[in-house]
């Protein structure tokens, strides 16, 4: 279990009053979510998750009183990322890249 914020020490946290707001595959993704929540002044912890079939991941958890706000922050970022990914896709090979270039 990792400590909240940028503290280097690991401490035990009573997670029974925490809610998981995101499950991710990598520690890097968990750290990104932690930074996003920290920028909105939402405390969080990251816990490593393993299950009986061998899958591995990380849960990003916040105190229950911050859960709704944390969901909004994370979902807003996910929507922004999805929009950005969609807008950068080049699915049409016939798309004329010079379409908006004008020669004066």
PDB file of C-alpha atoms in Angstrom:
ATOM      1  CA  UNK A   1       0.000   0.000   0.000  1.00  0.00           C
ATOM      2  CA  UNK A   2       1.360   3.436  -0.843  1.00  0.00           C
ATOM      3  CA  UNK A   3       1.039   6.502   1.287  1.00  0.00           C
ATOM      4  CA  UNK A   4      -0.997   9.528   0.308  1.00  0.00           C
ATOM      5  CA  UNK A   5       0.644  12.372  -1.597  1.00  0.00           C
ATOM      6  CA  UNK A   6       4.350  12.665  -2.206  1.00  0.00           C
ATOM      7  CA  UNK A   7       5.486  11.147   1.073  1.00  0.00           C
ATOM      8  CA  UNK A   8       8.257   8.624   0.657  1.00  0.00           C
ATOM      9  CA  UNK A   9       7.259   6.593   3.699  1.00  0.00           C
ATOM     10  CA  UNK A  10       4.757   3.809   3.567  1.00  0.00           C
ATOM     11  CA  UNK A  11       2.084   3.910   6.221  1.00  0.00           C
ATOM     12  CA  UNK A  12      -0.920   1.782   6.960  1.00  0.00           C
ATOM     13  CA  UNK A  13      -4.210   3.493   6.251  1.00  0.00           C
ATOM     14  CA  UNK A  14      -7.583   2.266   7.422  1.00  0.00           C
ATOM     15  CA  UNK A  15      -9.237   1.811   4.023  1.00  0.00           C
ATOM     16  CA  UNK A  16     -12.687   0.922   5.329  1.00  0.00           C
ATOM     17  CA  UNK A  17     -13.696   4.604   5.046  1.00  0.00           C
ATOM     18  CA  UNK A  18     -12.232   4.882   1.542  1.00  0.00           C
ATOM     19  CA  UNK A  19     -13.957   4.323  -1.795  1.00  0.00           C
ATOM     20  CA  UNK A  20     -12.257   3.061  -4.933  1.00  0.00           C
ATOM     21  CA  UNK A  21     -12.788   5.596  -7.710  1.00  0.00           C
ATOM     22  CA  UNK A  22     -10.585   4.018 -10.353  1.00  0.00           C
ATOM     23  CA  UNK A  23      -8.972   0.680 -11.173  1.00  0.00           C
ATOM     24  CA  UNK A  24      -5.964   0.760 -13.495  1.00  0.00           C
ATOM     25  CA  UNK A  25      -3.463  -1.753 -14.831  1.00  0.00           C
ATOM     26  CA  UNK A  26      -0.161  -0.013 -14.150  1.00  0.00           C
ATOM     27  CA  UNK A  27       1.414   1.889 -11.305  1.00  0.00           C
ATOM     28  CA  UNK A  28       2.142   4.716 -13.743  1.00  0.00           C
ATOM     29  CA  UNK A  29      -1.575   5.104 -14.508  1.00  0.00           C
ATOM     30  CA  UNK A  30      -2.314   5.073 -10.781  1.00  0.00           C
ATOM     31  CA  UNK A  31       0.285   7.805 -10.189  1.00  0.00           C
ATOM     32  CA  UNK A  32      -1.281   9.874 -12.978  1.00  0.00           C
ATOM     33  CA  UNK A  33      -4.687   9.583 -11.281  1.00  0.00           C
ATOM     34  CA  UNK A  34      -3.113  10.450  -7.940  1.00  0.00           C
ATOM     35  CA  UNK A  35      -1.547  13.597  -9.430  1.00  0.00           C
ATOM     36  CA  UNK A  36      -4.838  14.565 -11.078  1.00  0.00           C
ATOM     37  CA  UNK A  37      -6.718  14.223  -7.804  1.00  0.00           C
ATOM     38  CA  UNK A  38      -4.000  16.071  -5.891  1.00  0.00           C
ATOM     39  CA  UNK A  39      -4.329  18.993  -8.319  1.00  0.00           C
ATOM     40  CA  UNK A  40      -7.984  19.194  -7.214  1.00  0.00           C
ATOM     41  CA  UNK A  41      -7.042  18.938  -3.523  1.00  0.00           C
ATOM     42  CA  UNK A  42      -8.542  15.461  -3.195  1.00  0.00           C
ATOM     43  CA  UNK A  43      -6.553  13.123  -0.929  1.00  0.00           C
ATOM     44  CA  UNK A  44      -6.040   9.615  -2.237  1.00  0.00           C
ATOM     45  CA  UNK A  45      -4.158   6.410  -1.724  1.00  0.00           C
ATOM     46  CA  UNK A  46      -3.124   3.716  -4.160  1.00  0.00           C
ATOM     47  CA  UNK A  47      -3.495   0.068  -3.259  1.00  0.00           C
ATOM     48  CA  UNK A  48      -2.121  -2.855  -5.189  1.00  0.00           C
ATOM     49  CA  UNK A  49      -4.830  -5.336  -6.186  1.00  0.00           C
ATOM     50  CA  UNK A  50      -4.382  -9.039  -6.927  1.00  0.00           C
ATOM     51  CA  UNK A  51      -7.151 -11.534  -7.341  1.00  0.00           C
ATOM     52  CA  UNK A  52      -7.428 -15.311  -7.285  1.00  0.00           C
ATOM     53  CA  UNK A  53      -7.082 -15.684 -11.069  1.00  0.00           C
ATOM     54  CA  UNK A  54      -3.787 -13.828 -11.177  1.00  0.00           C
ATOM     55  CA  UNK A  55      -4.790 -10.460 -12.562  1.00  0.00           C
ATOM     56  CA  UNK A  56      -2.939  -7.527 -11.130  1.00  0.00           C
ATOM     57  CA  UNK A  57      -3.719  -3.823 -10.949  1.00  0.00           C
ATOM     58  CA  UNK A  58      -4.077  -0.791  -8.754  1.00  0.00           C
ATOM     59  CA  UNK A  59      -7.039   0.820  -7.034  1.00  0.00           C
ATOM     60  CA  UNK A  60      -7.093   4.586  -6.610  1.00  0.00           C
ATOM     61  CA  UNK A  61      -9.018   5.243  -3.398  1.00  0.00           C
ATOM     62  CA  UNK A  62     -10.283   8.432  -1.768  1.00  0.00           C
ATOM     63  CA  UNK A  63     -12.050   9.111   1.531  1.00  0.00           C
ATOM     64  CA  UNK A  64     -15.768   8.480   1.068  1.00  0.00           C
ATOM     65  CA  UNK A  65     -16.648  12.162   1.476  1.00  0.00           C
ATOM     66  CA  UNK A  66     -14.525  12.954  -1.618  1.00  0.00           C
ATOM     67  CA  UNK A  67     -15.808  10.091  -3.794  1.00  0.00           C
ATOM     68  CA  UNK A  68     -18.363  12.039  -5.863  1.00  0.00           C
ATOM     69  CA  UNK A  69     -15.948  14.877  -6.568  1.00  0.00           C
ATOM     70  CA  UNK A  70     -13.165  12.416  -7.434  1.00  0.00           C
ATOM     71  CA  UNK A  71     -15.422  10.572  -9.909  1.00  0.00           C
ATOM     72  CA  UNK A  72     -16.204  13.854 -11.656  1.00  0.00           C
ATOM     73  CA  UNK A  73     -12.517  14.816 -11.867  1.00  0.00           C
ATOM     74  CA  UNK A  74     -11.443  11.418 -13.214  1.00  0.00           C
ATOM     75  CA  UNK A  75     -14.347  11.092 -15.654  1.00  0.00           C
ATOM     76  CA  UNK A  76     -13.743  14.621 -16.945  1.00  0.00           C
ATOM     77  CA  UNK A  77     -10.112  13.776 -17.631  1.00  0.00           C
ATOM     78  CA  UNK A  78     -11.098  10.486 -19.299  1.00  0.00           C
ATOM     79  CA  UNK A  79     -13.603  12.318 -21.534  1.00  0.00           C
ATOM     80  CA  UNK A  80     -10.953  14.880 -22.445  1.00  0.00           C
ATOM     81  CA  UNK A  81      -8.453  12.111 -23.244  1.00  0.00           C
ATOM     82  CA  UNK A  82     -11.037  10.251 -25.359  1.00  0.00           C
ATOM     83  CA  UNK A  83     -11.888  13.420 -27.280  1.00  0.00           C
ATOM     84  CA  UNK A  84      -8.217  14.188 -27.862  1.00  0.00           C
ATOM     85  CA  UNK A  85      -7.537  10.625 -29.036  1.00  0.00           C
ATOM     86  CA  UNK A  86     -10.546  10.743 -31.361  1.00  0.00           C
ATOM     87  CA  UNK A  87      -9.585  14.094 -32.842  1.00  0.00           C
ATOM     88  CA  UNK A  88      -6.054  12.913 -33.563  1.00  0.00           C
ATOM     89  CA  UNK A  89      -7.115   9.736 -35.367  1.00  0.00           C
ATOM     90  CA  UNK A  90      -6.554   9.670 -39.110  1.00  0.00           C
ATOM     91  CA  UNK A  91      -8.997   6.986 -40.220  1.00  0.00           C
ATOM     92  CA  UNK A  92      -9.606   8.452 -43.675  1.00  0.00           C
ATOM     93  CA  UNK A  93      -6.634   7.823 -45.980  1.00  0.00           C
ATOM     94  CA  UNK A  94      -8.273  10.052 -48.618  1.00  0.00           C
ATOM     95  CA  UNK A  95      -8.368  13.002 -46.238  1.00  0.00           C
ATOM     96  CA  UNK A  96      -6.723  15.933 -47.950  1.00  0.00           C
ATOM     97  CA  UNK A  97      -4.321  17.347 -45.403  1.00  0.00           C
ATOM     98  CA  UNK A  98      -3.938  20.491 -47.480  1.00  0.00           C
ATOM     99  CA  UNK A  99      -7.699  21.068 -47.403  1.00  0.00           C
ATOM    100  CA  UNK A 100      -7.377  24.179 -45.267  1.00  0.00           C
ATOM    101  CA  UNK A 101      -4.223  25.523 -46.828  1.00  0.00           C
ATOM    102  CA  UNK A 102      -4.916  28.458 -49.036  1.00  0.00           C
ATOM    103  CA  UNK A 103      -2.515  29.983 -51.465  1.00  0.00           C
ATOM    104  CA  UNK A 104      -2.720  33.743 -51.602  1.00  0.00           C
TER     105      UNK A 104
END
